[in-house]
CSV table of C-alpha atoms in Angstrom, one decimal:
chain,number,residue,atom,x,y,z
A,1,UNK,CA,-4.0,-23.3,4.3
A,2,UNK,CA,-5.6,-23.0,1.0
A,3,UNK,CA,-3.4,-20.9,-1.5
A,4,UNK,CA,-4.6,-17.7,-3.1
A,5,UNK,CA,-5.6,-19.7,-6.2
A,6,UNK,CA,-7.5,-22.4,-4.7
A,7,UNK,CA,-10.5,-21.0,-2.5
A,8,UNK,CA,-14.1,-20.9,-2.6
A,9,UNK,CA,-16.0,-17.7,-3.5
A,10,UNK,CA,-16.1,-15.2,-6.4
A,11,UNK,CA,-14.1,-12.6,-8.1
A,12,UNK,CA,-15.5,-9.9,-10.3
A,13,UNK,CA,-13.4,-10.0,-13.6
A,14,UNK,CA,-14.1,-8.0,-16.7
A,15,UNK,CA,-17.4,-7.1,-15.7
A,16,UNK,CA,-19.0,-10.6,-14.4
A,17,UNK,CA,-18.4,-12.4,-11.2
A,18,UNK,CA,-17.0,-15.6,-11.6
A,19,UNK,CA,-15.9,-18.7,-9.6
A,20,UNK,CA,-12.8,-17.9,-7.7
A,21,UNK,CA,-10.8,-21.0,-9.1
A,22,UNK,CA,-11.6,-19.8,-12.6
A,23,UNK,CA,-10.1,-16.1,-12.5
A,24,UNK,CA,-7.1,-16.9,-14.6
A,25,UNK,CA,-5.3,-15.3,-17.4
A,26,UNK,CA,-3.3,-16.1,-20.1
A,27,UNK,CA,0.7,-17.1,-19.8
A,28,UNK,CA,1.5,-14.5,-22.3
A,29,UNK,CA,-0.4,-11.6,-20.5
A,30,UNK,CA,1.7,-8.4,-21.2
A,31,UNK,CA,1.8,-7.5,-17.5
A,32,UNK,CA,3.4,-10.9,-16.6
A,33,UNK,CA,6.5,-10.1,-18.8
A,34,UNK,CA,6.5,-6.6,-18.6
A,35,UNK,CA,4.9,-5.4,-15.4
A,36,UNK,CA,2.0,-3.5,-16.9
A,37,UNK,CA,-0.3,-3.8,-14.3
A,38,UNK,CA,-1.3,-1.5,-11.2
A,39,UNK,CA,-3.4,-2.3,-8.1
A,40,UNK,CA,-5.1,-0.9,-5.4
A,41,UNK,CA,-5.2,-2.7,-1.6
A,42,UNK,CA,-8.1,-1.3,0.4
A,43,UNK,CA,-10.0,-2.3,3.7
A,44,UNK,CA,-13.8,-2.8,4.6
A,45,UNK,CA,-14.9,-2.2,7.9
A,46,UNK,CA,-18.5,-2.9,9.1
A,47,UNK,CA,-19.1,-3.6,5.1
A,48,UNK,CA,-17.7,-0.1,3.9
A,49,UNK,CA,-14.5,0.3,2.3
A,50,UNK,CA,-12.6,3.4,4.0
A,51,UNK,CA,-11.5,5.9,1.3
A,52,UNK,CA,-13.1,3.7,-1.4
A,53,UNK,CA,-13.8,6.4,-4.0
A,54,UNK,CA,-10.1,7.7,-3.6
A,55,UNK,CA,-8.5,4.3,-4.1
A,56,UNK,CA,-10.4,4.0,-7.4
A,57,UNK,CA,-9.6,7.4,-8.7
A,58,UNK,CA,-5.7,6.5,-7.8
A,59,UNK,CA,-6.2,3.2,-9.9
A,60,UNK,CA,-7.2,5.4,-12.7
A,61,UNK,CA,-4.1,7.7,-12.3
A,62,UNK,CA,-2.0,4.9,-11.9
A,63,UNK,CA,-3.0,3.5,-15.2
A,64,UNK,CA,-2.6,6.8,-16.8
A,65,UNK,CA,1.2,7.0,-15.4
A,66,UNK,CA,1.6,3.6,-17.1
A,67,UNK,CA,-0.2,5.0,-20.1
A,68,UNK,CA,-3.0,2.7,-20.3
A,69,UNK,CA,-6.7,3.4,-19.7
A,70,UNK,CA,-8.9,1.3,-17.7
A,71,UNK,CA,-12.1,0.2,-19.6
A,72,UNK,CA,-14.4,1.0,-16.4
A,73,UNK,CA,-15.3,4.5,-14.9
A,74,UNK,CA,-14.8,5.3,-11.1
A,75,UNK,CA,-18.4,5.0,-10.5
A,76,UNK,CA,-18.5,1.4,-12.4
A,77,UNK,CA,-15.5,0.3,-10.1
A,78,UNK,CA,-17.1,1.3,-6.8
A,79,UNK,CA,-20.1,-0.6,-8.1
A,80,UNK,CA,-18.0,-3.6,-8.6
A,81,UNK,CA,-16.1,-3.6,-5.3
A,82,UNK,CA,-20.0,-3.6,-3.5
A,83,UNK,CA,-20.8,-6.4,-5.4
A,84,UNK,CA,-17.7,-8.2,-4.5
A,85,UNK,CA,-18.2,-7.5,-1.2
A,86,UNK,CA,-21.7,-8.7,-1.0
A,87,UNK,CA,-20.7,-11.6,-3.0
A,88,UNK,CA,-18.1,-12.5,-0.3
A,89,UNK,CA,-20.4,-12.3,2.7
A,90,UNK,CA,-17.7,-10.4,4.5
A,91,UNK,CA,-18.3,-6.8,6.6
A,92,UNK,CA,-14.3,-6.8,7.7
A,93,UNK,CA,-12.5,-7.6,4.4
A,94,UNK,CA,-9.4,-6.8,2.3
A,95,UNK,CA,-10.2,-5.4,-1.0
A,96,UNK,CA,-7.6,-5.6,-4.0
A,97,UNK,CA,-8.4,-4.2,-7.2
A,98,UNK,CA,-5.9,-4.8,-10.1
A,99,UNK,CA,-5.9,-3.6,-13.7
A,100,UNK,CA,-3.3,-5.1,-16.2
A,101,UNK,CA,-2.5,-5.3,-20.0
A,102,UNK,CA,-3.5,-8.9,-21.2
A,103,UNK,CA,-2.4,-11.0,-23.9
A,104,UNK,CA,-3.2,-9.9,-27.4
A,105,UNK,CA,-1.4,-9.2,-30.6
A,106,UNK,CA,1.6,-7.2,-28.9
A,107,UNK,CA,4.3,-9.5,-26.9
A,108,UNK,CA,7.2,-7.1,-27.2
A,109,UNK,CA,7.7,-4.0,-25.0
A,110,UNK,CA,5.1,-2.3,-26.9
A,111,UNK,CA,1.6,-3.2,-25.8
A,112,UNK,CA,-0.8,-0.5,-27.3
A,113,UNK,CA,-3.0,-3.2,-29.0
A,114,UNK,CA,-3.3,-5.4,-26.1
A,115,UNK,CA,-6.8,-5.3,-24.2
A,116,UNK,CA,-6.5,-3.9,-20.5
A,117,UNK,CA,-8.3,-6.2,-17.8
A,118,UNK,CA,-9.8,-5.4,-14.3
A,119,UNK,CA,-10.2,-7.9,-11.5
A,120,UNK,CA,-11.3,-7.3,-8.0
A,121,UNK,CA,-11.4,-9.9,-5.2
A,122,UNK,CA,-11.9,-9.4,-1.4
A,123,UNK,CA,-11.0,-11.8,1.6
A,124,UNK,CA,-10.2,-11.8,5.2
A,125,UNK,CA,-7.0,-10.5,6.3
A,126,UNK,CA,-5.9,-9.6,9.9
A,127,UNK,CA,-3.1,-7.5,11.4
A,128,UNK,CA,-0.6,-7.1,8.7
A,129,UNK,CA,2.4,-7.0,11.3
A,130,UNK,CA,0.7,-9.9,13.6
A,131,UNK,CA,1.3,-8.8,17.4
A,132,UNK,CA,3.3,-5.5,16.3
A,133,UNK,CA,0.3,-2.9,17.4
A,134,UNK,CA,1.4,-3.7,21.0
A,135,UNK,CA,4.9,-4.9,20.9
A,136,UNK,CA,6.3,-2.7,18.0
A,137,UNK,CA,7.3,-4.3,14.7
A,138,UNK,CA,11.0,-4.8,13.9
A,139,UNK,CA,12.5,-3.3,10.6
A,140,UNK,CA,15.7,-4.2,8.7
A,141,UNK,CA,17.3,-1.5,6.7
A,142,UNK,CA,17.0,-2.6,3.1
A,143,UNK,CA,20.1,-2.3,0.7
A,144,UNK,CA,18.1,-1.2,-2.1
A,145,UNK,CA,17.1,2.5,-2.3
A,146,UNK,CA,13.8,4.1,-3.7
A,147,UNK,CA,14.7,5.7,-7.0
A,148,UNK,CA,14.8,8.9,-8.7
A,149,UNK,CA,11.5,10.4,-10.0
A,150,UNK,CA,13.3,11.1,-13.2
A,151,UNK,CA,13.6,7.0,-13.7
A,152,UNK,CA,10.1,5.5,-12.9
A,153,UNK,CA,6.6,7.0,-12.5
A,154,UNK,CA,7.1,6.9,-8.7
A,155,UNK,CA,3.6,8.2,-7.3
A,156,UNK,CA,1.9,5.5,-9.2
A,157,UNK,CA,0.7,2.1,-7.6
A,158,UNK,CA,2.2,-0.1,-10.1
A,159,UNK,CA,3.3,-3.8,-9.7
A,160,UNK,CA,6.6,-3.2,-10.9
A,161,UNK,CA,7.4,-0.8,-8.1
A,162,UNK,CA,7.1,-3.7,-5.5
A,163,UNK,CA,9.9,-5.7,-6.9
A,164,UNK,CA,12.6,-4.3,-4.5
A,165,UNK,CA,9.5,-4.4,-1.9
A,166,UNK,CA,9.3,-8.4,-2.0
A,167,UNK,CA,13.4,-9.0,-2.1
A,168,UNK,CA,13.9,-6.5,0.5
A,169,UNK,CA,11.1,-8.1,2.7
A,170,UNK,CA,12.3,-11.5,2.3
A,171,UNK,CA,15.6,-10.5,3.6
A,172,UNK,CA,14.2,-8.6,6.4
A,173,UNK,CA,12.2,-11.8,7.5
A,174,UNK,CA,15.4,-14.1,7.3
A,175,UNK,CA,16.5,-11.8,10.0
A,176,UNK,CA,13.8,-12.1,12.0
A,177,UNK,CA,12.2,-8.7,11.4
A,178,UNK,CA,8.6,-7.8,10.3
A,179,UNK,CA,9.6,-5.7,7.6
A,180,UNK,CA,12.3,-3.5,5.8
A,181,UNK,CA,12.9,0.4,5.4
A,182,UNK,CA,14.1,2.2,2.3
A,183,UNK,CA,16.4,4.9,1.9
A,184,UNK,CA,15.7,7.0,-1.1
A,185,UNK,CA,18.4,7.6,-3.9
A,186,UNK,CA,19.8,10.7,-2.0
A,187,UNK,CA,20.1,8.6,1.3
A,188,UNK,CA,17.2,10.4,3.1
A,189,UNK,CA,14.8,8.0,5.2
A,190,UNK,CA,11.7,7.0,2.8
A,191,UNK,CA,9.5,4.2,3.6
A,192,UNK,CA,8.8,0.5,4.1
A,193,UNK,CA,7.9,-2.2,1.7
A,194,UNK,CA,4.1,-1.4,1.8
A,195,UNK,CA,4.1,1.5,4.5
A,196,UNK,CA,4.8,5.3,5.1
A,197,UNK,CA,6.6,6.2,8.1
A,198,UNK,CA,6.2,8.6,11.0
A,199,UNK,CA,8.8,9.7,13.8
A,200,UNK,CA,8.0,11.5,17.1
A,201,UNK,CA,10.2,13.8,18.9
A,202,UNK,CA,9.4,15.9,21.8
A,203,UNK,CA,5.6,16.0,21.2
A,204,UNK,CA,6.0,16.6,17.3
A,205,UNK,CA,5.9,14.3,14.2
A,206,UNK,CA,8.3,14.0,11.5
A,207,UNK,CA,7.5,12.3,8.3
A,208,UNK,CA,9.4,12.0,5.2
A,209,UNK,CA,8.5,14.2,2.4
A,210,UNK,CA,6.5,12.3,-0.1
A,211,UNK,CA,8.5,13.2,-3.4
A,212,UNK,CA,10.0,9.9,-4.7
A,213,UNK,CA,7.3,7.5,-3.5
A,214,UNK,CA,3.8,7.1,-2.7
A,215,UNK,CA,2.0,9.7,-0.8
A,216,UNK,CA,-0.5,6.9,1.0
A,217,UNK,CA,-4.0,7.7,1.6
A,218,UNK,CA,-3.5,6.3,5.3
A,219,UNK,CA,-0.7,8.8,5.4
A,220,UNK,CA,-2.5,11.6,4.3
A,221,UNK,CA,-5.5,10.5,6.7
A,222,UNK,CA,-3.2,10.4,9.5
A,223,UNK,CA,-1.7,13.6,9.1
A,224,UNK,CA,-4.9,15.3,8.9
A,225,UNK,CA,-5.7,13.7,12.4
A,226,UNK,CA,-2.5,14.9,13.7
A,227,UNK,CA,-3.0,18.2,12.7
A,228,UNK,CA,-6.5,18.2,14.0
A,229,UNK,CA,-5.2,17.6,17.4
A,230,UNK,CA,-2.8,20.6,16.8
A,231,UNK,CA,0.2,18.2,16.6
A,232,UNK,CA,3.1,19.8,14.8
A,233,UNK,CA,3.9,17.7,11.4
A,234,UNK,CA,6.9,18.2,9.8
A,235,UNK,CA,7.0,16.8,6.3
A,236,UNK,CA,10.6,16.9,5.4
A,237,UNK,CA,14.0,15.2,4.4
A,238,UNK,CA,15.2,12.9,7.1
A,239,UNK,CA,18.8,12.0,7.4
A,240,UNK,CA,19.4,8.3,9.0
A,241,UNK,CA,21.5,9.3,11.4
A,242,UNK,CA,18.5,11.2,12.9
A,243,UNK,CA,16.5,8.0,13.9
A,244,UNK,CA,18.7,8.1,17.2
A,245,UNK,CA,16.9,11.0,18.4
A,246,UNK,CA,13.7,10.2,18.1
A,247,UNK,CA,11.5,8.6,20.6
A,248,UNK,CA,8.6,6.8,18.8
A,249,UNK,CA,7.9,5.5,15.5
A,250,UNK,CA,5.1,4.0,13.6
A,251,UNK,CA,4.0,3.0,10.1
A,252,UNK,CA,0.8,3.8,8.4
A,253,UNK,CA,-0.7,2.0,5.4
A,254,UNK,CA,-4.1,0.3,4.1
A,255,UNK,CA,-2.9,-3.0,5.1
A,256,UNK,CA,-0.5,-1.8,8.3
A,257,UNK,CA,-3.2,0.7,9.3
A,258,UNK,CA,-1.2,2.5,12.1
A,259,UNK,CA,1.3,-0.2,13.5
A,260,UNK,CA,4.0,1.1,15.8
A,261,UNK,CA,7.6,0.4,15.5
A,262,UNK,CA,10.0,-1.0,18.2
A,263,UNK,CA,13.5,-1.1,16.2
A,264,UNK,CA,14.9,-0.1,12.9
A,265,UNK,CA,18.0,-1.8,12.6
A,266,UNK,CA,20.2,-0.5,15.7
A,267,UNK,CA,17.6,2.1,16.6
A,268,UNK,CA,15.0,1.5,19.1
A,269,UNK,CA,11.8,3.3,19.8
A,270,UNK,CA,9.2,3.1,22.7
A,271,UNK,CA,5.7,2.4,22.0
A,272,UNK,CA,4.4,5.5,23.1
A,273,UNK,CA,1.1,7.7,24.2
A,274,UNK,CA,0.8,9.7,21.0
A,275,UNK,CA,1.8,6.5,18.7
A,276,UNK,CA,-1.0,4.5,20.6
A,277,UNK,CA,-3.4,7.3,20.6
A,278,UNK,CA,-3.3,7.8,16.8
A,279,UNK,CA,-3.5,4.2,16.4
A,280,UNK,CA,-6.8,3.8,18.8
A,281,UNK,CA,-8.1,7.1,17.1
A,282,UNK,CA,-7.6,5.6,13.2
A,283,UNK,CA,-9.4,2.2,14.3
A,284,UNK,CA,-12.4,4.4,15.4
A,285,UNK,CA,-12.3,6.5,12.4
A,286,UNK,CA,-12.3,3.6,9.6
A,287,UNK,CA,-15.5,2.1,11.7
A,288,UNK,CA,-17.5,5.6,12.2
């Protein structure tokens, strides 16, 4: 399979559609050395990006949290995404927007004089966890913890925050797992490497309070869907030992969509009716 750098197609970069293989940056780009980069992962269904504008708005917010300004408005980003989808010829696609500080006069930690770039690409991407939607994903428990809001901009979708996600997912895959679950700096259950987590007990849903990690757009959508069904949702701090008492578990995220979880470490869960129902309802919603 061709690498992501060696494909046919077009990528929107700094206001122009260019050949996929020509979408390159300089080795001394600030983002490569100091993680001054933010991004959004989005999915298009039947030619329409779900929650598109919310993603573009969050991209701007994340950039602001890293003290840089994207030189394109939300409306301009929306138009560029539409252009990329048309150029890709795809109706169902994963869309990646990324903004970063490039190469310029500064090559130390400070980079206020360096230009900010924006690129948008789209490609086909199937189920994030393979066959887990029917069997349930298997999660490892990461040795790393989600840090305190006093240490990093926890609500930004910033590239640097995914460093421990990569290492944790590698460790999980080496054990035959699909992903890893983080605890937070206090020891509470937090999230997976690229998805939020929900638990079910006695017909009610429990999900970690998003006070030190990204409050995902899919997470917010699913909470709304549950409440519309008069299902009680508890957004709260959850201790790891509580997982022994939960009956069902599922992950939510743009890439993950709604994916059941069958196992986390030594804890096991059934792929139950509530999880299946909300997963099917989400599939219908994004294609409506």
